[in-house]
PDB file of C-alpha atoms in Angstrom:
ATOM      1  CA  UNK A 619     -37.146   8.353   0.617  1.00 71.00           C
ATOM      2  CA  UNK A 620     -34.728  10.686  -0.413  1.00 82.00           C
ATOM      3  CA  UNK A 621     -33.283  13.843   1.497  1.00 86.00           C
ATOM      4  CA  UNK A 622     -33.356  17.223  -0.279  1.00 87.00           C
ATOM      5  CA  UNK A 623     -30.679  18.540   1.737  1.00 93.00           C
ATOM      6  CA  UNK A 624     -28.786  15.682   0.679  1.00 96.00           C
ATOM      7  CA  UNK A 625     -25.865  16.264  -2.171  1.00 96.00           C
ATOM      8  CA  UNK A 626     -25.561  12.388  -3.001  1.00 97.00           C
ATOM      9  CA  UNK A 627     -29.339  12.065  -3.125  1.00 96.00           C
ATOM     10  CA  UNK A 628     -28.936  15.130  -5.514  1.00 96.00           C
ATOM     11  CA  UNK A 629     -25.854  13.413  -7.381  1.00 96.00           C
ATOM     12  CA  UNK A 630     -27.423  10.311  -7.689  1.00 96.00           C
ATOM     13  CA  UNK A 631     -31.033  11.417  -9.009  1.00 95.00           C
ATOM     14  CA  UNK A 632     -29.632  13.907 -11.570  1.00 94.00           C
ATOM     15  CA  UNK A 633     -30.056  16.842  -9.746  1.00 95.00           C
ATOM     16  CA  UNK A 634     -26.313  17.586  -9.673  1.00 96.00           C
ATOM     17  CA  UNK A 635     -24.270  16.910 -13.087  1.00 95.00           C
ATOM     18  CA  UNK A 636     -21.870  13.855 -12.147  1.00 97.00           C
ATOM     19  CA  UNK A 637     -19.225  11.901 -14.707  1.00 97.00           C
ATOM     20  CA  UNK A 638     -21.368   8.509 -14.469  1.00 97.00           C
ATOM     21  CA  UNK A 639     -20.421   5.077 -15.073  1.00 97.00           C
ATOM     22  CA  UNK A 640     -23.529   3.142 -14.791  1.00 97.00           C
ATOM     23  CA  UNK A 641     -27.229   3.390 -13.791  1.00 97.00           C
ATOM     24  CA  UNK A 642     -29.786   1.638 -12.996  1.00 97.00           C
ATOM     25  CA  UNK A 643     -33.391   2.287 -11.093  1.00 96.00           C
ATOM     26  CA  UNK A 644     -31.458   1.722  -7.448  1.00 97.00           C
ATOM     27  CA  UNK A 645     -27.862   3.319  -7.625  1.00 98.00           C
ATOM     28  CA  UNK A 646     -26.391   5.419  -9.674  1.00 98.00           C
ATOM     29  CA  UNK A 647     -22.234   4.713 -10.059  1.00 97.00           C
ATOM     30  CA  UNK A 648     -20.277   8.049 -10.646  1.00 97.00           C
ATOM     31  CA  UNK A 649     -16.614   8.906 -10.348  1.00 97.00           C
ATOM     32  CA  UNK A 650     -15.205  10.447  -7.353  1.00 97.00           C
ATOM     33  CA  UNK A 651     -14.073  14.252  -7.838  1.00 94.00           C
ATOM     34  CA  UNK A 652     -11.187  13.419  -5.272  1.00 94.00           C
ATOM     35  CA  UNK A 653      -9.722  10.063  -6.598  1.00 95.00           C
ATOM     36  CA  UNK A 654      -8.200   7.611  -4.951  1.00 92.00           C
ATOM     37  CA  UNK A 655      -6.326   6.739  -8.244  1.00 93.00           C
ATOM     38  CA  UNK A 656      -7.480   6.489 -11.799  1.00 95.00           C
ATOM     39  CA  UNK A 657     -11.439   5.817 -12.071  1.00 96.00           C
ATOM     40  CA  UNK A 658     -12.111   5.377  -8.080  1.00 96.00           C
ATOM     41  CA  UNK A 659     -15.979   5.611  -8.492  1.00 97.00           C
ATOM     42  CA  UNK A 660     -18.871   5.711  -5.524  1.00 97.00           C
ATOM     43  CA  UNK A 661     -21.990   3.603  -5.845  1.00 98.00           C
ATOM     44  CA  UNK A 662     -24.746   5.326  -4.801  1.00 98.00           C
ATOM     45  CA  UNK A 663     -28.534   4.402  -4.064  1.00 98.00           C
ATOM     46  CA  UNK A 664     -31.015   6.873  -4.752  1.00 97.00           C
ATOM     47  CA  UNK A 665     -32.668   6.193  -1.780  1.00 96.00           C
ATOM     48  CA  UNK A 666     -31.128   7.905   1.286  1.00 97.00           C
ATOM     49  CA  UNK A 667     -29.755   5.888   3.949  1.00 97.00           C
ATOM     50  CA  UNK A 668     -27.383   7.261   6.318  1.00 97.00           C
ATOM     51  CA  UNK A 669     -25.178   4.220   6.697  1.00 97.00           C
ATOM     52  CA  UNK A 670     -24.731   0.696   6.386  1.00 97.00           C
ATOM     53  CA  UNK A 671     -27.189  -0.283   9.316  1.00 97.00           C
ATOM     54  CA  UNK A 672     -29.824   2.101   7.748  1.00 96.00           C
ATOM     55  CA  UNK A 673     -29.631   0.404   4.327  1.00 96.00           C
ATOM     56  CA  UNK A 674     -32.736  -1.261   3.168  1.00 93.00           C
ATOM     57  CA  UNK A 675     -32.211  -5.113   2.589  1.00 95.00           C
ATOM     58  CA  UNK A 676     -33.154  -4.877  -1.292  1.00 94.00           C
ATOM     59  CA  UNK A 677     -30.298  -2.333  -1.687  1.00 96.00           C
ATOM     60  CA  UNK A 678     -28.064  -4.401   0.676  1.00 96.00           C
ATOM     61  CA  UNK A 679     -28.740  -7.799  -1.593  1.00 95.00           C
ATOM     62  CA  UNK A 680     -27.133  -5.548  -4.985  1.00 97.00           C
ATOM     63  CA  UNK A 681     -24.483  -3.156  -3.113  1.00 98.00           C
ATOM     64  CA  UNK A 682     -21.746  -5.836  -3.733  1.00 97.00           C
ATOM     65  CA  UNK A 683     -22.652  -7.563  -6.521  1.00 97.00           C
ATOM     66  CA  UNK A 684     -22.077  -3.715  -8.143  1.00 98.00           C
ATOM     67  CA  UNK A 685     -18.998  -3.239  -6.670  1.00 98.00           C
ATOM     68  CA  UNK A 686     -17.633  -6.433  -7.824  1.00 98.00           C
ATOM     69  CA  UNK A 687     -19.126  -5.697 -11.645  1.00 98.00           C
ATOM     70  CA  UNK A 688     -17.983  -2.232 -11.624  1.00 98.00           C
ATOM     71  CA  UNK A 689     -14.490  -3.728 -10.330  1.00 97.00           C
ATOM     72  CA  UNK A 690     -14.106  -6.329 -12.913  1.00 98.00           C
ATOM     73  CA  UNK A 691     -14.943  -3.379 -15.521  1.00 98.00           C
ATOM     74  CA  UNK A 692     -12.094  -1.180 -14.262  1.00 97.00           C
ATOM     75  CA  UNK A 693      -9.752  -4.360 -14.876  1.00 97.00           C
ATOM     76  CA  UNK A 694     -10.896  -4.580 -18.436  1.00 98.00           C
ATOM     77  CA  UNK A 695     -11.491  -1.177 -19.194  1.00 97.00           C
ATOM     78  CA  UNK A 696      -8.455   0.484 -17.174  1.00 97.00           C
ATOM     79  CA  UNK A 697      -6.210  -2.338 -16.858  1.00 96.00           C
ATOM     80  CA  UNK A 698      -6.176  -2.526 -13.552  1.00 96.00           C
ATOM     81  CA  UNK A 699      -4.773  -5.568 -11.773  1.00 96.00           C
ATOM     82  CA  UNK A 700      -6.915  -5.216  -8.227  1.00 95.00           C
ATOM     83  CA  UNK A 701      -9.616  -3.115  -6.694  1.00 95.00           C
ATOM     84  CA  UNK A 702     -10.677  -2.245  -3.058  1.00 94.00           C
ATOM     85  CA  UNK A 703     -14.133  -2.129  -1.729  1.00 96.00           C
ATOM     86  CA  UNK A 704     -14.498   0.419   1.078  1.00 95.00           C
ATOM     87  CA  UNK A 705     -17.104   1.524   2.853  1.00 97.00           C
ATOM     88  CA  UNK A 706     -16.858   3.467   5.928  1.00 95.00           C
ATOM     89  CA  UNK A 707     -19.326   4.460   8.431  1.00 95.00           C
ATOM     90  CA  UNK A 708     -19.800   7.192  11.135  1.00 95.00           C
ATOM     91  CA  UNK A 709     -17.422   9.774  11.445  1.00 95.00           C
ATOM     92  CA  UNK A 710     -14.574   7.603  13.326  1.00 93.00           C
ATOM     93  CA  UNK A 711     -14.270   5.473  10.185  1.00 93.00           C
ATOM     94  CA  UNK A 712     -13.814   8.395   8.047  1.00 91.00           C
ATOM     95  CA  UNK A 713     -17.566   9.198   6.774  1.00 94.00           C
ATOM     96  CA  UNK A 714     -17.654  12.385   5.429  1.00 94.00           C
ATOM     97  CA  UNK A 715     -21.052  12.264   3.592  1.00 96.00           C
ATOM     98  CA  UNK A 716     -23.596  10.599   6.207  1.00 97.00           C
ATOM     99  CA  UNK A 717     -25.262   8.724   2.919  1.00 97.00           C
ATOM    100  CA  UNK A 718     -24.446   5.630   2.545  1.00 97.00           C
ATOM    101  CA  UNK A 719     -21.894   4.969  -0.191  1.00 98.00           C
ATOM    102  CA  UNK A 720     -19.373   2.417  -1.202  1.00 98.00           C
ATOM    103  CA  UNK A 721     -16.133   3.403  -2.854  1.00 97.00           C
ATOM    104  CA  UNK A 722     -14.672   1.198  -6.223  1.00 97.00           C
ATOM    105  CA  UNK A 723     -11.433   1.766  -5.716  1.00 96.00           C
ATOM    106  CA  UNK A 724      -9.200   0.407  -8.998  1.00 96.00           C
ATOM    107  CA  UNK A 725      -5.150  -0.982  -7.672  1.00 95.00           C
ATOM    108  CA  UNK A 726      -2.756  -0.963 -10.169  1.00 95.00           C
ATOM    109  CA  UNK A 727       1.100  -2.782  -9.752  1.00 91.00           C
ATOM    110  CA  UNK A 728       2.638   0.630  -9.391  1.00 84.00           C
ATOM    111  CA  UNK A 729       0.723   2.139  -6.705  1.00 78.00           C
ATOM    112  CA  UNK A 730       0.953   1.792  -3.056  1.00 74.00           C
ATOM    113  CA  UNK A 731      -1.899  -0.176  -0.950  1.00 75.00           C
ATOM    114  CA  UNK A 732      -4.361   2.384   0.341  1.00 77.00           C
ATOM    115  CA  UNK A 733      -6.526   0.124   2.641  1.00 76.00           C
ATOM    116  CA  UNK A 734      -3.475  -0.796   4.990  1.00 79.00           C
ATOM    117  CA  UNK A 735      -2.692  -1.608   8.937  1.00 80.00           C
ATOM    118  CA  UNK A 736      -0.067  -2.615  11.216  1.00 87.00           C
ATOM    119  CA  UNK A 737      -1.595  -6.125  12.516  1.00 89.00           C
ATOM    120  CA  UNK A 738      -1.737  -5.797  16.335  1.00 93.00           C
ATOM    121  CA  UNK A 739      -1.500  -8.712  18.702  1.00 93.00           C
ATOM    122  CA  UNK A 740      -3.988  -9.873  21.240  1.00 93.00           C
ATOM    123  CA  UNK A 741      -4.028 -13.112  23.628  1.00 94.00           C
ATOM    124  CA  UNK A 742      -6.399 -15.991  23.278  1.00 94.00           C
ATOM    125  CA  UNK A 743      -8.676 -14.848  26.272  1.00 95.00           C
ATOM    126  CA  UNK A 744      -8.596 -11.229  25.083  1.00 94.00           C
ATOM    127  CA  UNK A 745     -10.472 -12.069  21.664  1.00 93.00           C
ATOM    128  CA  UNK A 746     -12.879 -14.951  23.470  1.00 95.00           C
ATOM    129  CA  UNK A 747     -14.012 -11.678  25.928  1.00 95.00           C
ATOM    130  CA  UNK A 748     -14.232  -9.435  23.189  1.00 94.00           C
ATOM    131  CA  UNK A 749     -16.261 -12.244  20.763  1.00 92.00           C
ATOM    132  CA  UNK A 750     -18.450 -12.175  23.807  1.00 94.00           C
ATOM    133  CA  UNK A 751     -19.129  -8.939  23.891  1.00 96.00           C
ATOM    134  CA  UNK A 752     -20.044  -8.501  20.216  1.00 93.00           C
ATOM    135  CA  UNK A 753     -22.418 -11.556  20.748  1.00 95.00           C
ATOM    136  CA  UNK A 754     -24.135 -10.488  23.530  1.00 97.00           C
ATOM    137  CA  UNK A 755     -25.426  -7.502  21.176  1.00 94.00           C
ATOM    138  CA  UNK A 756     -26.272  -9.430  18.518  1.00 94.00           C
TER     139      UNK A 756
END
């Protein structure tokens, strides 16, 4: 299923001109127009899916194998030393483009982390409640 209104469903089936890194008859992997640093690409299906609980389990088996080949490429090819996998979803998580996506984001020793946090702190009985909560909707 794909969604005509959809500008990564257009991106990823051709339909909009895209700097692409690899192909195949699931995703297509193209560079971001807004990088991250120096070849941050986003693997896309051509299927539409809105997020990650919408994604079909034969496009969930691949998504991270990709990621991990398109990393490893970007250390070869770019010389980076690390990469980030992100994936965000819904709008609170910083979703922009409600189709799913996962960002290849290539590190390199000079640059700043971008997936960063200040750890928190919670007590023992704290994380058992909240465990139990995320269980119970399981």
């Amino acid at each position: 299923m794909k969604d005509q209104s959809c500008i990564f469903c257009k991106i990823a089936n051709g339909e909009i001109p895209s700097a692409k890194v690899y192909e195949d008859e699931q995703f297509s992997v193209i560079l971001d127009m807004g990088p991250a640093s120096k070849g941050h690409a986003l693997i896309l299906p051509k299927e539409h899916f809105k997020d990650v609980c919408d994604l079909d389990d034969a496009y969930a088996a691949k998504v991270l194998k990709l990621g991990a080949k398109i990393g490893s490429a970007m250390k070869k090819g770019l010389g980076a030393t690390g990469f980030n996998l992100v994936q965000n979803n819904g709008q609170s998580a910083g979703q922009t483009v409600f189709h799913f996506h996962m960002h290849v984001i290539p590190r390199y020793d000079d640059q700043a982390p971008i997936v960063t946090w200040t750890p928190g702190s919670a007590e023992p009985e704290e994380l058992q409640e909240t465990a139990k909560q995320i269980r119970e909707c399981l």
